[in-house]
CSV table of C-alpha atoms in Angstrom, one decimal:
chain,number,residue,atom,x,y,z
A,906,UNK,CA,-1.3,39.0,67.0
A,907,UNK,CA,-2.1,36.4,69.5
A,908,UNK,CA,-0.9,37.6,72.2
A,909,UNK,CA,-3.2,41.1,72.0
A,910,UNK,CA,-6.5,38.7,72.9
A,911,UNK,CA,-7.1,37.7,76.3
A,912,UNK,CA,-8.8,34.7,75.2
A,913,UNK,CA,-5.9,33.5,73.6
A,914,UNK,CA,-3.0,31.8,75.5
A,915,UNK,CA,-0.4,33.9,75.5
A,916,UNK,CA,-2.9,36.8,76.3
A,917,UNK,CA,-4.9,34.9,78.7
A,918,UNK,CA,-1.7,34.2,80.2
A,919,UNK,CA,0.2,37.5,80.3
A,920,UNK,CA,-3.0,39.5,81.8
A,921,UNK,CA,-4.0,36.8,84.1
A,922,UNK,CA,-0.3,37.6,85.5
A,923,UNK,CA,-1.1,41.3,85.1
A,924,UNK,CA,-3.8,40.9,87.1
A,925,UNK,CA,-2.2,39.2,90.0
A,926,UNK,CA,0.3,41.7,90.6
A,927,UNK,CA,-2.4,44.5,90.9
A,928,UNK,CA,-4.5,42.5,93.5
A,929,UNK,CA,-1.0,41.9,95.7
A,930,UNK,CA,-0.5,45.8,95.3
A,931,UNK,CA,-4.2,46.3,96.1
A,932,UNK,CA,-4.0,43.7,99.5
A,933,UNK,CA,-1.3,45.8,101.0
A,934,UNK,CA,-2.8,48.9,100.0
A,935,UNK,CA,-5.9,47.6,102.0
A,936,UNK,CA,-3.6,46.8,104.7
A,937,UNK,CA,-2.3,50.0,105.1
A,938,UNK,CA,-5.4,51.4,104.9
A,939,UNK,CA,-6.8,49.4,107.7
A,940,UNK,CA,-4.3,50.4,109.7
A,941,UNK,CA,-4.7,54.5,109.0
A,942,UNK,CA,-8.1,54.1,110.3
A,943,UNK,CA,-7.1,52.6,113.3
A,944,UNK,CA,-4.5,55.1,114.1
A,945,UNK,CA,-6.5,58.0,113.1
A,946,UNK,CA,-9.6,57.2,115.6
A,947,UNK,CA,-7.1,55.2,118.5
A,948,UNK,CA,-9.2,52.0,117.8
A,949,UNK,CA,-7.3,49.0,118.9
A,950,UNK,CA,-5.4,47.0,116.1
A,951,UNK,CA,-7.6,43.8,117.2
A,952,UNK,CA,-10.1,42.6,114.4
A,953,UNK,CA,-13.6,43.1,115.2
A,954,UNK,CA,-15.8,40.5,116.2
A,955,UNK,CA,-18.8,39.5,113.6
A,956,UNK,CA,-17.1,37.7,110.8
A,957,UNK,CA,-16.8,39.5,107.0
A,958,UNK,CA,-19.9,40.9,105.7
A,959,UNK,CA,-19.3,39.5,102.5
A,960,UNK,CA,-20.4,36.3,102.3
A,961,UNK,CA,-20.2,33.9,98.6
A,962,UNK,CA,-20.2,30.2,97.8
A,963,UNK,CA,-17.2,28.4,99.8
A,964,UNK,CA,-14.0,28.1,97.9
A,965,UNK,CA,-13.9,24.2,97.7
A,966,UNK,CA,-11.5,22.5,96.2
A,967,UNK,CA,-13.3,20.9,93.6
A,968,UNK,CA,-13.4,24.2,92.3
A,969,UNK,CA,-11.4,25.4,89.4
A,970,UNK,CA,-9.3,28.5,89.9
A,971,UNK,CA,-11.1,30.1,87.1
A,972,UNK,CA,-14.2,29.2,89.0
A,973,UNK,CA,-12.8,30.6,92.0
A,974,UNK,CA,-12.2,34.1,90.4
A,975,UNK,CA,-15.8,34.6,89.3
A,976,UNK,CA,-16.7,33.9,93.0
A,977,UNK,CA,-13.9,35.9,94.6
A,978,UNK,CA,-14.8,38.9,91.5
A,979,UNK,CA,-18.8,38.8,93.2
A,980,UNK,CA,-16.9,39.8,96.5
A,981,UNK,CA,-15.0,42.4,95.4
A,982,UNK,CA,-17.7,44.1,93.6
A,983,UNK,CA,-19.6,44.1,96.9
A,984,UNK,CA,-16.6,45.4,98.8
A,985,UNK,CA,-16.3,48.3,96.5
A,986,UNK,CA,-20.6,48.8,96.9
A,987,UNK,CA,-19.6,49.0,100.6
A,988,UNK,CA,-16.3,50.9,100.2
A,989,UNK,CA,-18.4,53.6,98.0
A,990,UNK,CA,-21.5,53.6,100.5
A,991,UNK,CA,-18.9,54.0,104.0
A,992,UNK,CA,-17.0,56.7,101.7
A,993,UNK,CA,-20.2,58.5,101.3
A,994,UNK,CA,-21.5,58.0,105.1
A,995,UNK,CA,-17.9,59.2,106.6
A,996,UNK,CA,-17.6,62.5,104.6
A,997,UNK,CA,-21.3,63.5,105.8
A,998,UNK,CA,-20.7,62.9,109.1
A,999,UNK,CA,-17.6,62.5,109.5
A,1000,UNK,CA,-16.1,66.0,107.6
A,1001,UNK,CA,-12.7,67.6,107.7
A,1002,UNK,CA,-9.2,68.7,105.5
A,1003,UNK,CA,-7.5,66.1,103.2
A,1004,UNK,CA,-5.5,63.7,105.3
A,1005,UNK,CA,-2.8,60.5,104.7
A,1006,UNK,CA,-6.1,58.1,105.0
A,1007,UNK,CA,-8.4,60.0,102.8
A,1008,UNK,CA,-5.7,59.9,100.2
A,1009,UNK,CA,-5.1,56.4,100.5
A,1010,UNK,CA,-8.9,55.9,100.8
A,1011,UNK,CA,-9.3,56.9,97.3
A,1012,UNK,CA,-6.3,55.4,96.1
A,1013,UNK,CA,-7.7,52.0,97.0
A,1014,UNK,CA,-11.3,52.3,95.6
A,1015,UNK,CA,-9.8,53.2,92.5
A,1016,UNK,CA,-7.5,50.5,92.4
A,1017,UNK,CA,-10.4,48.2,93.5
A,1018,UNK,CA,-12.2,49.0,90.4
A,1019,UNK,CA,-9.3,48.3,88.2
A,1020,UNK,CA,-9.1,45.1,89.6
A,1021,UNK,CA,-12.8,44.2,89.2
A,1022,UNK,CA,-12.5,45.4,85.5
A,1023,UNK,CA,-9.3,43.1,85.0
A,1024,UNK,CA,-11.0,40.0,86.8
A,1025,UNK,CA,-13.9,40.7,84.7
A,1026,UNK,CA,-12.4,40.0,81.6
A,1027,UNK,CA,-10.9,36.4,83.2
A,1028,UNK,CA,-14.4,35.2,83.6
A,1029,UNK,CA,-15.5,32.2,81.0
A,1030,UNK,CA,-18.4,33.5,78.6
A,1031,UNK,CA,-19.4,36.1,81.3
A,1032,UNK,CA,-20.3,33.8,83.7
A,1033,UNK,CA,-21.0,35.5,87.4
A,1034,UNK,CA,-21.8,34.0,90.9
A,1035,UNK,CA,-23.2,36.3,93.4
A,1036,UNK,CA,-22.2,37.9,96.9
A,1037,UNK,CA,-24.2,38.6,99.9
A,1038,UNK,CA,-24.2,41.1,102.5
A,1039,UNK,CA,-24.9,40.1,105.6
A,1040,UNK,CA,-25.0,43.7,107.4
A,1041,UNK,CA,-25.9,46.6,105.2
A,1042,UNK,CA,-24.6,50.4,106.2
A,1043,UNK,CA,-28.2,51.6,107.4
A,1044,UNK,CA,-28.6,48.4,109.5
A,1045,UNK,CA,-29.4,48.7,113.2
A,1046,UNK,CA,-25.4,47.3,113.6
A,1047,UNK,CA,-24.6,51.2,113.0
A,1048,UNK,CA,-25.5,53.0,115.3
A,1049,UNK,CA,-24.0,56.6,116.2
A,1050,UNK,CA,-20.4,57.6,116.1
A,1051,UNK,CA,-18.5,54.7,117.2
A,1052,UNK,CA,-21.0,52.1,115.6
A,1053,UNK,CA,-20.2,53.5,112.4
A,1054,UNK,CA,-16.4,53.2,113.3
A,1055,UNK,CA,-16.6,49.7,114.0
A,1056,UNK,CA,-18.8,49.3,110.5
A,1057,UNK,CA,-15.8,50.9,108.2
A,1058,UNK,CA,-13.3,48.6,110.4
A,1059,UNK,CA,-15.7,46.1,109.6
A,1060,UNK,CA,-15.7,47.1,105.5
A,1061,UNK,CA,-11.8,47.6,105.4
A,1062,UNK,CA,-11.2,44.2,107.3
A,1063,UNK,CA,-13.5,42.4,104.3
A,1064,UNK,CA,-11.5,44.1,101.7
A,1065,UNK,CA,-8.2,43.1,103.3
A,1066,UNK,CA,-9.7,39.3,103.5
A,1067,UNK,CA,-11.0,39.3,99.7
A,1068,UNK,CA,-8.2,40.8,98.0
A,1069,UNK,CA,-5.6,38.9,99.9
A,1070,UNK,CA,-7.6,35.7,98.7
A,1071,UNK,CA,-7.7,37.0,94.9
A,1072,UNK,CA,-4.2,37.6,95.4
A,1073,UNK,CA,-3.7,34.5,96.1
A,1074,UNK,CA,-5.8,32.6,93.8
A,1075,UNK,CA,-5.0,34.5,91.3
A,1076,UNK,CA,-1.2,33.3,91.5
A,1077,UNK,CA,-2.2,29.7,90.5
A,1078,UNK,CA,-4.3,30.9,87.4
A,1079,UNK,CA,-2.0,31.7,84.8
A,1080,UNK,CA,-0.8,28.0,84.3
A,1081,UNK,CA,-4.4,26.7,84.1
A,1082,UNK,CA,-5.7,29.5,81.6
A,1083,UNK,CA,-2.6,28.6,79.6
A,1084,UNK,CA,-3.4,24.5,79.8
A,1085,UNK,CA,-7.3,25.4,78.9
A,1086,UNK,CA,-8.3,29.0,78.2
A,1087,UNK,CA,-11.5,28.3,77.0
A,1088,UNK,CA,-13.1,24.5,78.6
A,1089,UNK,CA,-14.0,26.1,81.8
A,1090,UNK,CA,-17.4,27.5,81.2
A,1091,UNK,CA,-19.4,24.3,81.4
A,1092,UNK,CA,-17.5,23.7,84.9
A,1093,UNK,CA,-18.3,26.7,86.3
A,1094,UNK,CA,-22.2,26.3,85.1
A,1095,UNK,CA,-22.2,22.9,87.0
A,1096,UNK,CA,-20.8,24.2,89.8
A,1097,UNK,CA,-22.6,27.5,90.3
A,1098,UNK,CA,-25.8,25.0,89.8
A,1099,UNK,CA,-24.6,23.0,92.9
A,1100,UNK,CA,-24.0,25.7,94.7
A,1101,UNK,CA,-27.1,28.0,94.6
A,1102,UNK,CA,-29.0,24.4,95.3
């Protein structure tokens, strides 16, 4: 009976674990996505200048790892926001049959919401941090054809960043939730009070 709660060791434990294998599968899925794009438009495989356009609290460690996932879960919820938005943007203008990238397009935001449900349920008492974006879709960044191109490179090069550092975070994890499943949440108070200061 246990092990059926994720609050409780064994449950914490085995989803945590769970959880970590999806956001590996869901990095090289982002990978290969990234790399569709490219080859679909003949943009050259070098990243594109500008930095991610997520931006959250830094990942110091004095943080927990349990702290770190409500941080890292902020980012992917905002790389999904911006998934959905370029999704939208790139059929209107953007238009044509079903292709290998499309296909792996959707296969990715819906394995990015998985993974944000999953995390979701690792967070102590609810607690949240929260992302910024530094460059939103209908910013003056995009502008025509190949300015949107370099946006969705942009967007696909964030969510190869922030799932590769759930990934790895997320490896780490299961051995603290199973130490103390349930002391974190005045930890991650403290330090999301730091932080926002």
């Amino acid at each position: 009976m246990a092990g059926r709660g994720t609050n409780g060791r064994h449950g914490s434990r085995g989803h945590a674990g769970r959880t970590a294998a999806l956001a590996r599968l869901l990095h090289k899925e982002c990978s290969q996505l990234l790399e569709l794009y490219r080859n679909s438009e003949s943009l050259p495989s070098s990243p594109v200048d500008g930095g991610y356009l997520v931006s959250i609290p830094p990942l110091v460690p004095q943080l927990s790892d349990a702290e770190k996932i409500s941080i890292l879960h902020a980012a992917l919820k905002e790389c999904l926001r911006l998934l959905e938005d370029v999704i939208t943007r790139e059929d209107a203008d953007f238009s044509d049959e079903d292709s290998e990238y499309k296909r792996k397009r959707k296969t990715v935001r819906d394995r990015l919401g998985h993974l944000l449900a999953s995390t979701e349920q690792l967070l102590v008492d609810g607690q949240k941090f929260e992302a910024k974006v530094k460059e939103e879709l209908d910013g003056q960044a995009v502008s025509g054809s190949f300015g949107l191109k370099m946006w969705i490179v942009r967007v696909l090069q964030d969510l190869v960043h922030w799932t590769g550092q759930t990934s790895d975070t997320l490896r780490s994890l299961p051995a603290e939730m199973e130490k103390a499943p349930k002391t974190m949440s005045r930890r991650i108070r403290r330090g999301a009070e730091k932080i926002r200061k």
